[in-house]
Short mmCIF file of C-alpha atoms in Angstrom, two decimals:
data_model
loop_
_atom_site.label_atom_id
_atom_site.label_comp_id
_atom_site.label_asym_id
_atom_site.label_seq_id
_atom_site.Cartn_x
_atom_site.Cartn_y
_atom_site.Cartn_z
CA LYS E 1 97.87 82.41 93.16
CA PRO E 2 95.15 84.03 94.79
CA VAL E 3 91.79 84.41 92.51
CA THR E 4 89.74 87.43 92.58
CA VAL E 5 86.38 86.65 93.58
CA VAL E 6 84.77 90.24 92.85
CA GLN E 7 85.56 93.83 92.92
CA SER E 8 82.78 96.42 93.67
CA ILE E 9 81.96 99.91 94.53
CA GLY E 10 79.48 99.75 97.29
CA THR E 11 77.07 97.09 95.85
CA GLU E 12 77.84 97.63 92.34
CA VAL E 13 79.99 94.78 90.51
CA ILE E 14 82.65 95.99 88.86
CA GLY E 15 83.71 93.96 85.72
CA THR E 16 82.47 90.32 85.03
CA LEU E 17 82.04 87.55 87.59
CA ARG E 18 83.73 84.61 87.27
CA PRO E 19 81.52 81.88 86.06
CA ASP E 20 81.93 79.48 89.00
CA TYR E 21 80.69 82.37 91.12
CA ARG E 22 77.90 83.88 88.80
CA ASP E 23 74.59 84.20 90.65
CA ARG E 24 75.60 82.74 93.70
CA ILE E 25 77.12 86.33 95.28
CA ARG E 26 75.32 89.22 96.90
CA LEU E 27 77.05 92.43 98.27
CA PHE E 28 75.75 94.32 100.90
CA GLU E 29 76.49 98.21 101.76
CA ASN E 30 78.88 97.59 104.75
CA GLY E 31 81.01 95.15 102.74
CA SER E 32 79.99 92.31 103.51
CA LEU E 33 79.90 89.23 100.66
CA LEU E 34 77.11 86.34 101.03
CA LEU E 35 78.14 83.26 98.75
CA SER E 36 75.39 80.83 98.52
CA ASP E 37 74.77 77.45 97.07
CA LEU E 38 78.21 76.48 98.76
CA GLN E 39 80.13 73.84 96.80
CA LEU E 40 83.59 72.01 98.43
CA ALA E 41 85.44 73.97 95.94
CA ASP E 42 84.54 77.13 97.67
CA GLU E 43 86.41 75.91 100.75
CA GLY E 44 89.77 78.25 101.50
CA THR E 45 90.83 81.62 102.66
CA TYR E 46 89.09 84.68 101.44
CA GLU E 47 90.70 88.15 101.91
CA VAL E 48 89.18 91.48 101.43
CA GLU E 49 90.82 95.11 100.90
CA ILE E 50 89.07 98.17 101.62
CA SER E 51 90.08 101.31 100.15
CA ILE E 52 88.26 104.70 100.48
CA THR E 53 89.63 106.04 97.34
CA ASP E 54 91.20 104.62 94.40
CA ASP E 55 94.76 105.45 95.80
CA THR E 56 94.42 105.18 99.39
CA PHE E 57 94.36 101.62 100.85
CA THR E 58 92.93 101.50 104.35
CA GLY E 59 92.97 97.81 105.52
CA GLU E 60 92.72 94.10 104.99
CA LYS E 61 91.35 91.08 106.68
CA THR E 62 91.22 87.68 106.03
CA ILE E 63 89.03 84.88 106.94
CA ASN E 64 89.00 80.85 106.61
CA LEU E 65 85.78 79.11 104.99
CA THR E 66 85.01 75.53 105.65
CA VAL E 67 83.01 73.59 103.64
CA ASP E 68 81.32 70.67 104.80
CA VAL E 69 78.72 67.91 103.57
CA PRO E 70 76.27 66.60 105.92
CA ILE E 71 76.59 62.71 107.24
CA SER E 72 74.20 60.73 105.59
CA ARG E 73 72.85 57.96 108.13
CA PRO E 74 75.43 55.25 108.46
CA GLN E 75 74.95 51.61 108.67
CA VAL E 76 76.92 48.60 110.20
CA LEU E 77 77.85 46.31 107.69
CA VAL E 78 78.84 42.59 108.64
CA ALA E 79 79.30 39.23 106.58
CA SER E 80 77.04 37.61 108.98
CA THR E 81 75.31 38.49 112.48
CA THR E 82 76.13 34.88 113.85
CA VAL E 83 79.84 33.99 115.18
CA LEU E 84 81.22 31.04 117.05
CA GLU E 85 82.92 31.23 120.30
CA LEU E 86 86.66 31.63 120.20
CA SER E 87 86.66 32.61 116.55
CA GLU E 88 90.00 34.48 115.64
CA ALA E 89 88.11 37.42 114.44
CA PHE E 90 84.96 39.06 113.64
CA THR E 91 84.77 42.32 111.64
CA LEU E 92 81.99 45.28 111.54
CA ASN E 93 82.38 48.19 108.85
CA CYS E 94 80.69 51.59 109.55
CA SER E 95 79.52 52.58 106.06
CA HIS E 96 77.87 55.72 105.00
CA GLU E 97 77.19 57.39 101.42
CA ASN E 98 77.60 61.06 102.11
CA GLY E 99 80.06 63.53 104.81
CA THR E 100 82.83 65.12 104.57
CA LYS E 101 85.43 64.91 107.62
CA PRO E 102 83.96 62.02 109.39
CA SER E 103 84.83 60.68 113.04
CA TYR E 104 83.54 57.40 114.22
CA THR E 105 82.65 56.30 117.34
CA TRP E 106 81.82 52.54 118.17
CA LEU E 107 78.95 51.83 120.46
CA LYS E 108 77.97 48.59 122.39
CA ASP E 109 74.52 48.28 123.68
CA GLY E 110 74.43 52.04 123.16
CA LYS E 111 77.60 53.01 124.99
CA PRO E 112 80.99 53.95 123.77
CA LEU E 113 83.20 50.65 123.71
CA LEU E 114 85.91 50.09 126.82
CA ASN E 115 89.19 49.90 126.40
CA ASP E 116 89.84 46.23 125.25
CA SER E 117 92.92 44.80 123.72
CA ARG E 118 90.48 42.40 121.79
CA MET E 119 88.78 45.27 120.10
CA LEU E 120 90.94 46.50 117.26
CA LEU E 121 90.08 49.73 115.23
CA SER E 122 91.52 50.71 112.05
CA PRO E 123 93.55 53.93 111.88
CA ASP E 124 90.36 56.24 111.03
CA HIS E 125 88.26 53.98 113.44
CA LYS E 126 85.52 53.04 110.84
CA VAL E 127 86.68 49.33 111.18
CA LEU E 128 85.83 47.28 114.23
CA THR E 129 87.76 44.04 114.50
CA ILE E 130 86.91 41.82 117.72
CA THR E 131 89.56 39.17 118.32
CA ARG E 132 89.21 35.90 119.52
CA VAL E 133 85.30 36.40 120.18
CA LEU E 134 83.97 35.67 123.65
CA MET E 135 80.45 35.28 124.80
CA GLU E 136 80.43 38.51 126.21
CA ASP E 137 80.76 40.06 122.82
CA ASP E 138 77.31 38.60 122.12
CA ASP E 139 75.37 42.30 121.86
CA LEU E 140 73.87 45.02 120.23
CA TYR E 141 76.50 47.18 118.13
CA SER E 142 76.20 50.46 116.30
CA CYS E 143 78.33 53.66 115.25
CA VAL E 144 78.29 57.41 115.71
CA VAL E 145 79.59 59.33 112.23
CA GLU E 146 80.28 63.04 112.97
CA ASN E 147 81.65 66.01 111.38
CA PRO E 148 81.45 70.07 112.12
CA ILE E 149 78.06 70.39 110.87
CA SER E 150 76.26 67.03 111.45
CA GLU E 151 75.96 63.55 113.24
CA GLY E 152 74.59 60.43 111.99
CA ARG E 153 74.08 57.26 114.08
CA SER E 154 73.04 53.80 112.65
CA LEU E 155 70.70 51.42 113.80
CA PRO E 156 71.90 48.81 116.29
CA ILE E 157 72.85 45.57 114.84
CA LYS E 158 72.72 42.27 116.81
CA ILE E 159 75.89 40.01 116.92
CA THR E 160 75.01 36.30 118.19
CA VAL E 161 77.82 34.32 119.65
CA TYR E 162 77.45 30.66 119.60
CA ARG E 163 79.19 28.65 122.54
CA ARG E 164 81.69 26.04 121.47
CA SER E 165 81.05 23.21 123.71
CA SER E 166 82.91 20.57 124.71
CA LEU E 167 80.46 18.28 123.40
CA TYR E 168 80.77 19.80 119.83
CA ILE E 169 84.64 19.40 119.85
CA ILE E 170 84.56 15.58 120.92
CA LEU E 171 81.80 15.06 117.96
CA SER E 172 83.88 16.83 115.47
CA THR E 173 86.82 14.64 116.59
CA GLY E 174 85.06 11.54 116.62
CA GLY E 175 83.52 12.12 113.27
CA ILE E 176 87.09 12.62 111.80
CA PHE E 177 88.06 9.40 113.50
CA LEU E 178 85.05 7.51 111.85
CA LEU E 179 85.86 8.88 108.48
CA VAL E 180 89.32 7.83 108.75
CA THR E 181 88.52 4.34 110.05
CA LEU E 182 85.95 3.95 107.12
CA VAL E 183 88.43 4.94 104.61
CA THR E 184 90.83 2.30 106.06
CA VAL E 185 88.15 -0.45 106.36
CA CYS E 186 87.59 0.34 102.41
CA ALA E 187 91.00 0.28 101.30
CA CYS E 188 91.61 -2.84 103.10
CA TRP E 189 88.62 -4.74 101.71
CA LYS E 190 89.43 -3.60 97.91
CA PRO E 191 90.19 -6.50 96.22
CA SER E 192 93.37 -6.44 94.08
CA LYS E 193 94.00 -7.40 90.59
CA LYS E 194 96.45 -10.16 91.20
CA SER E 195 94.37 -11.95 93.53
CA GLY E 196 91.53 -11.95 90.90
CA LYS E 197 93.90 -13.53 88.42
CA LYS E 198 94.94 -16.18 91.04
CA ARG E 199 91.28 -17.16 91.46
CA LYS E 200 90.70 -17.51 87.73
CA LEU E 201 93.86 -19.76 87.12
CA GLU E 202 92.75 -21.88 90.14
CA LYS E 203 89.07 -22.28 88.78
CA GLN E 204 90.45 -23.11 85.12
CA SER E 205 92.84 -25.84 86.61
CA SER E 206 89.90 -27.35 88.57
CA LEU E 207 87.97 -27.69 85.32
CA GLU E 208 90.99 -29.25 83.35
CA TYR E 209 91.22 -31.70 86.09
CA MET E 210 87.44 -32.69 85.88
CA ASP E 211 87.80 -33.29 82.23
CA GLN E 212 90.69 -35.56 82.80
CA ASN E 213 88.64 -37.51 85.12
CA ASP E 214 85.73 -37.80 83.01
CA ASP E 215 88.08 -39.15 80.25
CA ARG E 216 89.21 -42.08 82.23
CA LEU E 217 85.93 -43.18 83.26
CA LYS E 218 84.78 -43.57 79.76
CA PRO E 219 84.60 -47.16 78.34
CA GLU E 220 87.04 -48.31 75.46
#
């Protein structure tokens, strides 16, 4: 349902203004309306009706008012600025505190990203995910956020990609093999309780045998 903002004769307001418009409205002789200190709630369609006398309607006009909040400076957020080559995925998030109706653009070395099947964007383009990271992804990344009244660009962030060399893979595999070998050897060297009991019985039998020999050698 339409809400009456103001009624006037010339520049004189008729009746009482709504509280949310008080001290924010100014009228001009030509029928223009100035609305100051815009708020998001002011967005919408406004209609003006003009009449020469109380009973004679002469015309009407509508206008759409769009209210936007300027974009604050964005920044690129990452879990880490380093990544290993051939990693499954690496994510960059374009974050900003203020701004309505934002649109996002990602830049690599200051230039818009080229079409690449490895570069995945979220539906709103706010999040960039690089899949199967390659050495060529080592670069500067930034994002641009725009809306109808403003634009903000983040500082570039350097993403460093470390090469996953064949030596690294060999050493990693060798380390696992060595660990398994040590565990196996330790398991083989661990004495069992049964063996301990057997040695104890053998020692006891030997002592008894020696005692018997001593008794035989004693003179009667």
